[in-house]
Tab-separated table of C-alpha atoms and ligand atoms in Angstrom:
chain	number	residue	atom	x	y	z
A	27	MET	CA	0.000	0.000	0.000
A	28	ARG	CA	2.709	2.463	1.024
A	29	ILE	CA	4.916	1.299	-1.828
A	30	THR	CA	2.228	1.918	-4.404
A	31	LEU	CA	1.785	5.401	-3.048
A	32	LEU	CA	5.463	6.185	-3.450
A	33	PHE	CA	5.178	5.372	-7.137
A	34	LEU	CA	2.160	7.586	-7.489
A	35	LEU	CA	3.647	10.593	-5.727
A	36	PRO	CA	5.562	11.979	-8.738
A	37	LEU	CA	2.227	12.189	-10.529
A	38	ALA	CA	1.216	14.845	-8.050
A	39	VAL	CA	3.835	17.145	-9.586
A	40	TYR	CA	1.561	17.877	-12.541
A	41	ALA	CA	-0.572	19.900	-10.158
A	42	GLN	CA	2.330	22.301	-9.569
A	43	SER	CA	0.920	24.906	-11.930
A	44	ASP	CA	-2.375	24.972	-10.098
A	45	ALA	CA	-3.267	28.300	-8.533
A	46	GLY	CA	-4.608	26.579	-5.436
A	47	ILE	CA	-1.062	25.760	-4.422
A	48	ALA	CA	-0.175	29.390	-3.767
A	49	GLN	CA	-3.245	29.826	-1.599
A	50	GLY	CA	-2.455	26.592	0.195
A	51	ARG	CA	1.102	27.759	0.824
A	52	ALA	CA	-0.159	31.007	2.349
A	53	ALA	CA	-2.631	29.166	4.572
A	54	PHE	CA	0.093	26.750	5.589
A	55	ARG	CA	2.528	29.524	6.510
A	56	GLY	CA	-0.098	31.247	8.592
A	57	ASN	CA	-1.538	28.253	10.409
A	58	CYS	CA	0.745	25.268	10.265
A	59	ALA	CA	4.399	26.232	9.733
A	60	PHE	CA	4.776	27.080	13.410
A	61	CYS	CA	4.588	23.366	14.223
A	62	HIS	CA	5.289	21.585	10.923
A	63	GLY	CA	8.044	23.848	9.569
A	64	LEU	CA	7.866	26.215	6.573
A	65	ASN	CA	8.139	23.414	4.041
A	66	ALA	CA	6.248	20.847	6.090
A	67	GLN	CA	9.479	18.951	6.832
A	68	GLY	CA	8.590	18.864	10.496
A	69	GLY	CA	9.404	20.673	13.720
A	70	ARG	CA	7.324	20.213	16.807
A	71	GLY	CA	4.835	18.423	14.599
A	72	PRO	CA	5.725	15.597	12.200
A	73	ASN	CA	7.124	15.783	8.695
A	74	LEU	CA	4.104	15.797	6.352
A	75	VAL	CA	5.982	15.342	3.106
A	76	SER	CA	8.603	12.641	2.977
A	77	ALA	CA	7.749	10.450	5.931
A	78	PRO	CA	4.987	7.869	6.075
A	79	LEU	CA	1.852	9.415	7.541
A	80	HIS	CA	0.289	7.753	10.534
A	81	HIS	CA	-3.283	8.919	10.075
A	82	GLY	CA	-3.710	7.963	6.436
A	83	ASP	CA	-2.245	9.021	3.086
A	84	THR	CA	-5.276	9.793	0.945
A	85	ASP	CA	-6.514	13.331	0.297
A	86	SER	CA	-9.556	12.713	2.452
A	87	ASP	CA	-7.406	11.343	5.302
A	88	LEU	CA	-5.324	14.518	5.203
A	89	LYS	CA	-8.411	16.724	5.175
A	90	ASN	CA	-9.833	14.763	8.061
A	91	SER	CA	-6.623	15.233	10.121
A	92	ILE	CA	-6.732	18.959	9.420
A	93	LYS	CA	-10.431	19.591	9.907
A	94	ASN	CA	-10.898	17.451	13.007
A	95	GLY	CA	-7.409	17.652	14.460
A	96	ILE	CA	-5.927	14.628	16.190
A	97	PRO	CA	-7.559	14.373	19.584
A	98	GLY	CA	-5.235	13.897	22.504
A	99	THR	CA	-2.270	15.414	20.612
A	100	PRO	CA	-1.171	19.014	20.017
A	101	MET	CA	-2.639	18.869	16.481
A	102	PRO	CA	-5.579	21.310	16.683
A	103	ALA	CA	-8.846	21.021	14.745
A	104	PHE	CA	-9.196	23.619	11.979
A	105	SER	CA	-12.942	23.200	11.934
A	106	GLY	CA	-13.467	26.642	10.417
A	107	PHE	CA	-11.757	25.673	7.141
A	108	GLY	CA	-14.072	25.225	4.186
A	109	ASP	CA	-13.671	22.666	1.401
A	110	ASP	CA	-11.707	25.112	-0.756
A	111	GLU	CA	-9.182	25.862	1.943
A	112	LEU	CA	-8.740	22.156	2.667
A	113	ASP	CA	-8.260	21.479	-1.064
A	114	HIS	CA	-5.622	24.181	-1.315
A	115	LEU	CA	-3.735	22.895	1.716
A	116	VAL	CA	-3.693	19.359	0.365
A	117	LYS	CA	-2.576	20.601	-3.073
A	118	PHE	CA	0.237	22.524	-1.446
A	119	LEU	CA	1.356	19.465	0.547
A	120	ARG	CA	1.191	17.267	-2.566
A	121	SER	CA	3.245	19.801	-4.504
A	122	LEU	CA	6.036	19.281	-1.970
A	123	SER	CA	5.964	15.515	-2.219
A	124	GLY	CA	7.337	15.249	-5.726
A	125	ALA	CA	10.651	13.715	-6.611
A	126	ALA	CA	12.405	16.758	-5.150
A	127	ALA	CA	11.402	16.018	-1.582
A	128	PRO	CA	14.334	14.484	0.274
A	129	LYS	CA	13.315	11.160	1.743
A	130	THR	CA	13.986	10.563	5.376
A	131	THR	CA	16.005	7.393	5.294
A	132	LEU	CA	16.508	5.516	8.498
A	133	SER	CA	19.538	3.313	8.208
A	134	GLY	CA	19.253	1.933	11.715
A	135	ASP	CA	17.828	-1.334	12.919
A	136	ALA	CA	14.741	-0.907	15.096
A	137	LYS	CA	15.216	-4.141	17.029
A	138	ALA	CA	18.783	-3.259	17.952
A	139	GLY	CA	17.490	0.190	18.834
A	140	ARG	CA	15.189	-1.252	21.423
A	141	ASP	CA	18.244	-2.716	23.179
A	142	VAL	CA	19.966	0.672	23.057
A	143	TYR	CA	16.858	2.130	24.696
A	144	GLU	CA	16.961	-0.457	27.448
A	145	LYS	CA	20.714	-0.281	28.077
A	146	ASN	CA	20.729	3.485	28.402
A	147	GLY	CA	18.101	3.734	31.079
A	148	CYS	CA	15.583	5.654	28.959
A	149	ALA	CA	12.759	3.730	30.632
A	150	GLY	CA	13.863	5.182	33.966
A	151	CYS	CA	12.246	8.442	32.835
A	152	HIS	CA	9.982	7.566	29.897
A	153	ARG	CA	7.032	5.340	29.327
A	154	ILE	CA	6.218	3.339	26.215
A	155	GLY	CA	2.825	1.685	26.353
A	156	LEU	CA	2.409	0.503	29.914
A	157	SER	CA	6.043	0.189	30.930
A	158	GLY	CA	8.543	2.708	32.178
A	159	SER	CA	8.385	5.890	34.200
A	160	VAL	CA	6.147	8.937	33.943
A	161	PHE	CA	8.881	11.403	34.941
A	162	GLY	CA	9.494	12.531	31.342
A	163	PRO	CA	7.200	12.679	28.294
A	164	ASP	CA	5.335	9.525	27.267
A	165	LEU	CA	7.006	8.131	24.134
A	166	THR	CA	4.263	5.692	23.097
A	167	ARG	CA	3.414	7.740	19.990
A	168	ILE	CA	6.640	9.713	19.587
A	169	GLY	CA	7.338	8.307	16.104
A	170	ALA	CA	4.025	9.700	14.864
A	171	ALA	CA	4.388	12.997	16.662
A	172	ARG	CA	7.914	14.138	15.795
A	173	PRO	CA	10.198	14.114	12.773
A	174	VAL	CA	13.377	12.083	13.060
A	175	GLU	CA	15.643	15.130	13.105
A	176	TYR	CA	13.767	16.489	16.113
A	177	LEU	CA	14.173	13.147	17.877
A	178	ARG	CA	17.890	13.134	17.128
A	179	GLU	CA	18.260	16.569	18.674
A	180	SER	CA	16.108	15.548	21.665
A	181	ILE	CA	18.601	12.808	22.476
A	182	VAL	CA	21.899	14.485	21.713
A	183	LYS	CA	21.017	18.054	22.745
A	184	PRO	CA	17.890	17.829	24.903
A	185	SER	CA	18.180	21.425	26.084
A	186	ALA	CA	17.773	22.806	22.545
A	187	ASP	CA	13.957	22.773	22.636
A	188	ILE	CA	12.054	22.071	25.821
A	189	ALA	CA	8.274	22.283	25.784
A	190	PRO	CA	7.154	24.629	28.597
A	191	GLU	CA	5.354	21.861	30.465
A	192	TRP	CA	8.620	19.930	30.714
A	193	GLU	CA	10.830	22.662	32.104
A	194	GLY	CA	12.613	21.684	35.265
A	195	VAL	CA	12.475	23.531	38.555
A	196	THR	CA	14.900	23.319	41.470
A	197	VAL	CA	13.962	24.482	44.938
A	198	VAL	CA	15.992	24.766	48.130
A	199	ASP	CA	13.931	24.836	51.304
A	200	ASN	CA	14.802	26.713	54.485
A	201	ALA	CA	16.581	23.664	55.857
A	202	GLY	CA	18.833	23.653	52.778
A	203	LYS	CA	17.252	20.593	51.173
A	204	ARG	CA	17.337	20.682	47.376
A	205	THR	CA	14.625	19.132	45.178
A	206	THR	CA	14.499	19.052	41.381
A	207	GLY	CA	11.526	18.010	39.316
A	208	VAL	CA	8.992	18.746	36.621
A	209	ARG	CA	6.497	21.425	37.541
A	210	ILE	CA	2.985	20.011	37.840
A	211	ASN	CA	1.293	23.051	39.231
A	212	GLU	CA	2.178	26.497	40.471
A	213	ASP	CA	0.272	29.472	41.833
A	214	THR	CA	1.238	32.552	43.790
A	215	PHE	CA	1.776	30.713	47.050
A	216	THR	CA	2.498	27.071	46.245
A	217	LEU	CA	4.424	24.833	43.889
A	218	GLN	CA	4.024	21.125	43.107
A	219	LEU	CA	6.765	19.093	41.481
A	220	ARG	CA	7.089	15.530	40.288
A	221	THR	CA	10.515	14.247	41.217
A	222	MET	CA	12.602	11.693	39.380
A	223	ALA	CA	11.503	9.094	41.894
A	224	GLN	CA	7.977	9.765	40.486
A	225	LYS	CA	6.903	11.266	43.817
A	226	PHE	CA	4.894	14.422	44.190
A	227	ALA	CA	6.427	17.163	46.296
A	228	SER	CA	4.461	20.206	47.439
A	229	PHE	CA	6.001	23.436	48.655
A	230	SER	CA	4.747	26.603	50.199
A	231	LYS	CA	6.751	29.328	48.483
A	232	GLN	CA	7.210	31.166	51.779
A	233	GLU	CA	9.212	28.248	53.074
A	234	LEU	CA	11.649	28.208	50.174
A	235	ARG	CA	15.084	29.718	50.237
A	236	THR	CA	15.419	29.648	46.440
A	237	LEU	CA	13.271	28.681	43.482
A	238	SER	CA	14.993	28.432	40.118
A	239	TYR	CA	13.744	27.501	36.674
A	240	GLU	CA	16.201	25.356	34.778
A	241	LYS	CA	17.308	26.299	31.279
A	242	LYS	CA	18.887	22.914	31.010
A	243	SER	CA	16.769	19.874	30.287
A	244	LEU	CA	16.219	17.380	33.089
A	245	MET	CA	17.229	14.784	30.527
A	246	PRO	CA	20.962	14.042	30.272
A	247	ALA	CA	22.531	14.718	26.854
A	248	TYR	CA	23.464	11.440	25.179
A	249	GLU	CA	26.295	13.002	23.191
A	250	LYS	CA	28.524	9.986	23.488
A	251	LEU	CA	26.217	7.373	22.003
A	252	ALA	CA	28.046	5.554	19.208
A	253	PRO	CA	26.665	6.734	15.826
A	254	ALA	CA	25.378	3.235	15.022
A	255	ASP	CA	23.587	3.038	18.387
A	256	LEU	CA	22.004	6.430	17.774
A	257	ASP	CA	20.812	5.362	14.311
A	258	ASN	CA	19.328	2.183	15.722
A	259	LEU	CA	17.680	4.057	18.570
A	260	LEU	CA	16.122	6.530	16.107
A	261	ALA	CA	14.858	3.685	13.934
A	262	TYR	CA	13.220	2.219	17.039
A	263	LEU	CA	11.655	5.498	18.166
A	264	ALA	CA	10.325	6.075	14.645
A	265	THR	CA	8.285	2.864	14.949
A	266	LEU	CA	6.473	4.118	18.039
A	267	ALA	CA	3.133	5.157	16.708
A	268	GLY	CA	0.763	4.101	19.403
A	269	GLY	CA	0.590	0.321	19.045
A	270	ALA	CA	1.610	-2.097	21.762
A	271	GLY	CA	5.376	-2.037	22.218
A	272	ASN	CA	6.028	-5.376	20.542
A	273	THR	CA	3.869	-5.030	17.437
A	274	VAL	CA	5.348	-1.763	16.267
A	275	VAL	CA	8.810	-3.097	15.468
A	276	LYS	CA	7.228	-5.251	12.781
A	277	GLU	CA	5.773	-2.168	11.189
A	278	VAL	CA	9.147	-0.566	10.516
A	279	GLU	CA	10.494	-3.745	9.009
A	280	THR	CA	7.838	-3.765	6.346
A	281	ARG	CA	8.344	-0.063	5.800
A	282	ARG	CA	12.066	-0.284	5.091
B	315	LIG	C1	0.333	23.338	17.649
B	315	LIG	C2	1.068	22.571	16.679
B	315	LIG	C3	0.392	22.200	15.357
B	315	LIG	C4	-0.237	23.032	14.452
B	315	LIG	C5	-0.457	24.539	14.560
B	315	LIG	C6	-0.619	22.185	13.343
B	315	LIG	N1	-0.242	20.896	13.571
B	315	LIG	FE1	-0.603	19.303	12.371
B	315	LIG	N2	0.152	18.053	13.776
B	315	LIG	C7	0.758	18.466	14.948
B	315	LIG	C8	1.189	17.279	15.681
B	315	LIG	C9	1.940	17.255	17.019
B	315	LIG	C10	0.796	16.170	14.909
B	315	LIG	C11	1.026	14.693	15.239
B	315	LIG	C12	-0.166	14.148	15.969
B	315	LIG	C13	0.107	12.747	16.437
B	315	LIG	O1	0.701	12.593	17.506
B	315	LIG	O2	-0.272	11.814	15.711
B	315	LIG	C14	0.151	16.708	13.707
B	315	LIG	C15	-0.370	15.913	12.692
B	315	LIG	C16	-0.836	16.405	11.480
B	315	LIG	C17	-1.258	15.599	10.370
B	315	LIG	C18	-1.315	14.082	10.347
B	315	LIG	C19	0.051	13.519	10.061
B	315	LIG	C20	0.038	12.024	9.963
B	315	LIG	O3	1.079	11.426	10.310
B	315	LIG	O4	-0.960	11.450	9.524
B	315	LIG	C21	-1.574	16.449	9.339
B	315	LIG	C22	-2.035	16.065	7.941
B	315	LIG	C23	-1.365	17.779	9.833
B	315	LIG	N3	-0.927	17.721	11.137
B	315	LIG	C24	-1.561	18.923	9.083
B	315	LIG	C25	-1.584	20.204	9.620
B	315	LIG	C26	-1.982	21.371	8.891
B	315	LIG	C27	-2.342	21.407	7.409
B	315	LIG	C28	-1.939	22.412	9.778
B	315	LIG	C29	-2.351	23.839	9.543
B	315	LIG	C30	-3.666	24.057	8.968
B	315	LIG	C31	-1.469	21.894	11.049
B	315	LIG	N4	-1.265	20.544	10.916
B	315	LIG	C32	-1.251	22.649	12.191
B	315	LIG	C33	0.930	19.747	15.387
B	315	LIG	C34	0.380	20.860	14.796
B	316	LIG	C1	16.706	11.559	33.845
B	316	LIG	C2	15.487	11.364	33.087
B	316	LIG	C3	15.606	11.060	31.603
B	316	LIG	C4	16.328	10.074	30.978
B	316	LIG	C5	17.261	9.051	31.593
B	316	LIG	C6	15.997	10.175	29.560
B	316	LIG	N1	15.112	11.191	29.344
B	316	LIG	FE1	14.323	11.752	27.574
B	316	LIG	N2	13.424	13.351	28.463
B	316	LIG	C7	13.394	13.602	29.819
B	316	LIG	C8	12.670	14.843	30.070
B	316	LIG	C9	12.401	15.476	31.425
B	316	LIG	C10	12.269	15.329	28.796
B	316	LIG	C11	11.480	16.632	28.512
B	316	LIG	C12	12.416	17.819	28.461
B	316	LIG	C13	13.141	17.915	27.154
B	316	LIG	O1	12.486	17.996	26.105
B	316	LIG	O2	14.390	17.894	27.157
B	316	LIG	C14	12.756	14.361	27.801
B	316	LIG	C15	12.530	14.457	26.441
B	316	LIG	C16	12.777	13.431	25.534
B	316	LIG	C17	12.342	13.415	24.168
B	316	LIG	C18	11.500	14.493	23.475
B	316	LIG	C19	10.049	14.205	23.744
B	316	LIG	C20	9.116	15.113	23.020
B	316	LIG	O3	7.903	15.010	23.291
B	316	LIG	O4	9.541	15.904	22.180
B	316	LIG	C21	12.773	12.227	23.605
B	316	LIG	C22	12.555	11.738	22.189
B	316	LIG	C23	13.504	11.529	24.638
B	316	LIG	N3	13.482	12.274	25.792
B	316	LIG	C24	14.108	10.290	24.446
B	316	LIG	C25	14.941	9.701	25.395
B	316	LIG	C26	15.750	8.527	25.145
B	316	LIG	C27	15.767	7.760	23.826
B	316	LIG	C28	16.459	8.277	26.283
B	316	LIG	C29	17.516	7.216	26.507
B	316	LIG	C30	18.638	7.248	25.567
B	316	LIG	C31	16.054	9.277	27.266
B	316	LIG	N4	15.149	10.107	26.694
B	316	LIG	C32	16.521	9.328	28.568
B	316	LIG	C33	13.979	12.834	30.794
B	316	LIG	C34	14.845	11.766	30.562
């Protein structure tokens, strides 16, 4: 199914002259580029051009993702868009998927990548499906939610882009005790953190000696991973699209 589509994609190039593309590009810049990147190659949202789509490849699948959003993810519903606007957006996206679009090639081996994940203690902070820790973001659907280049940066340079809800906070109480965690809640008088031990800690701000917001990620930078291990790890993460942990590896094997 995916393979057939790849053969058909160059056909979409004929639409390049269509006026709708320019309108689609403008709508995309205004509404979508913030998350998907100017040329839809991905950013905080996934690559929409050269990677396999997780919510369907047909024009009507795309329109459905746009109009209804993807519930439970940051992808908002653009319910105000009419049929014309949806057509233009899809034409614009198709115009990018011609032969010129660089393909994201994953050279790594997803199965070996799962071992890299286990050996490096990722599960001590992350959850996939039902296993692991809830200290850091849930990675169950990370392959559907982020482009590979973003994932690479997340591992090697985690401080480069931290979503506000994952910023770390360190407090020192009046007795000198230091606690670091992810902020769960904060108001004028109190602060709640989730610590790495997955415990909740509540503080009255009056009782704190210092309260500092970290610019550095709470995730260690894995700069020293061997390049082959990193490639394998990325191949593994790319398979994570919401299925149960053991069925997804199969998916990438058929995709490669
Ligand atoms: C606030 C960030 C954000 C904005 C703005 C946004 N998206 Fe998304 N979009 C996402 C995320 C994140 C996903 C991945 C959802 C998931 O986890 O499956 C996504 C998924 C999609 C998908 C489905 C991809 C797939 O794999 O099937 C399409 C199509 C899409 N977006 C198109 C658009 C278009 C077109 C716009 C503008 C009209 C837009 N998005 C605006 C964040 C955003
Ligand atoms: C000490 C806890 C900790 C460990 C260990 C850890 N992470 Fe993280 N990770 C985090 C936190 C906290 C964040 C959110 C802040 C950020 O984006 O840097 C994060 C973010 C991420 C993201 C980005 C998620 C998103 O939604 O964009 C990915 C991908 C990721 N980690 C993968 C890994 C992998 C793979 C490993 C093992 C090689 C790992 N992490 C080890 C704590 C950890």
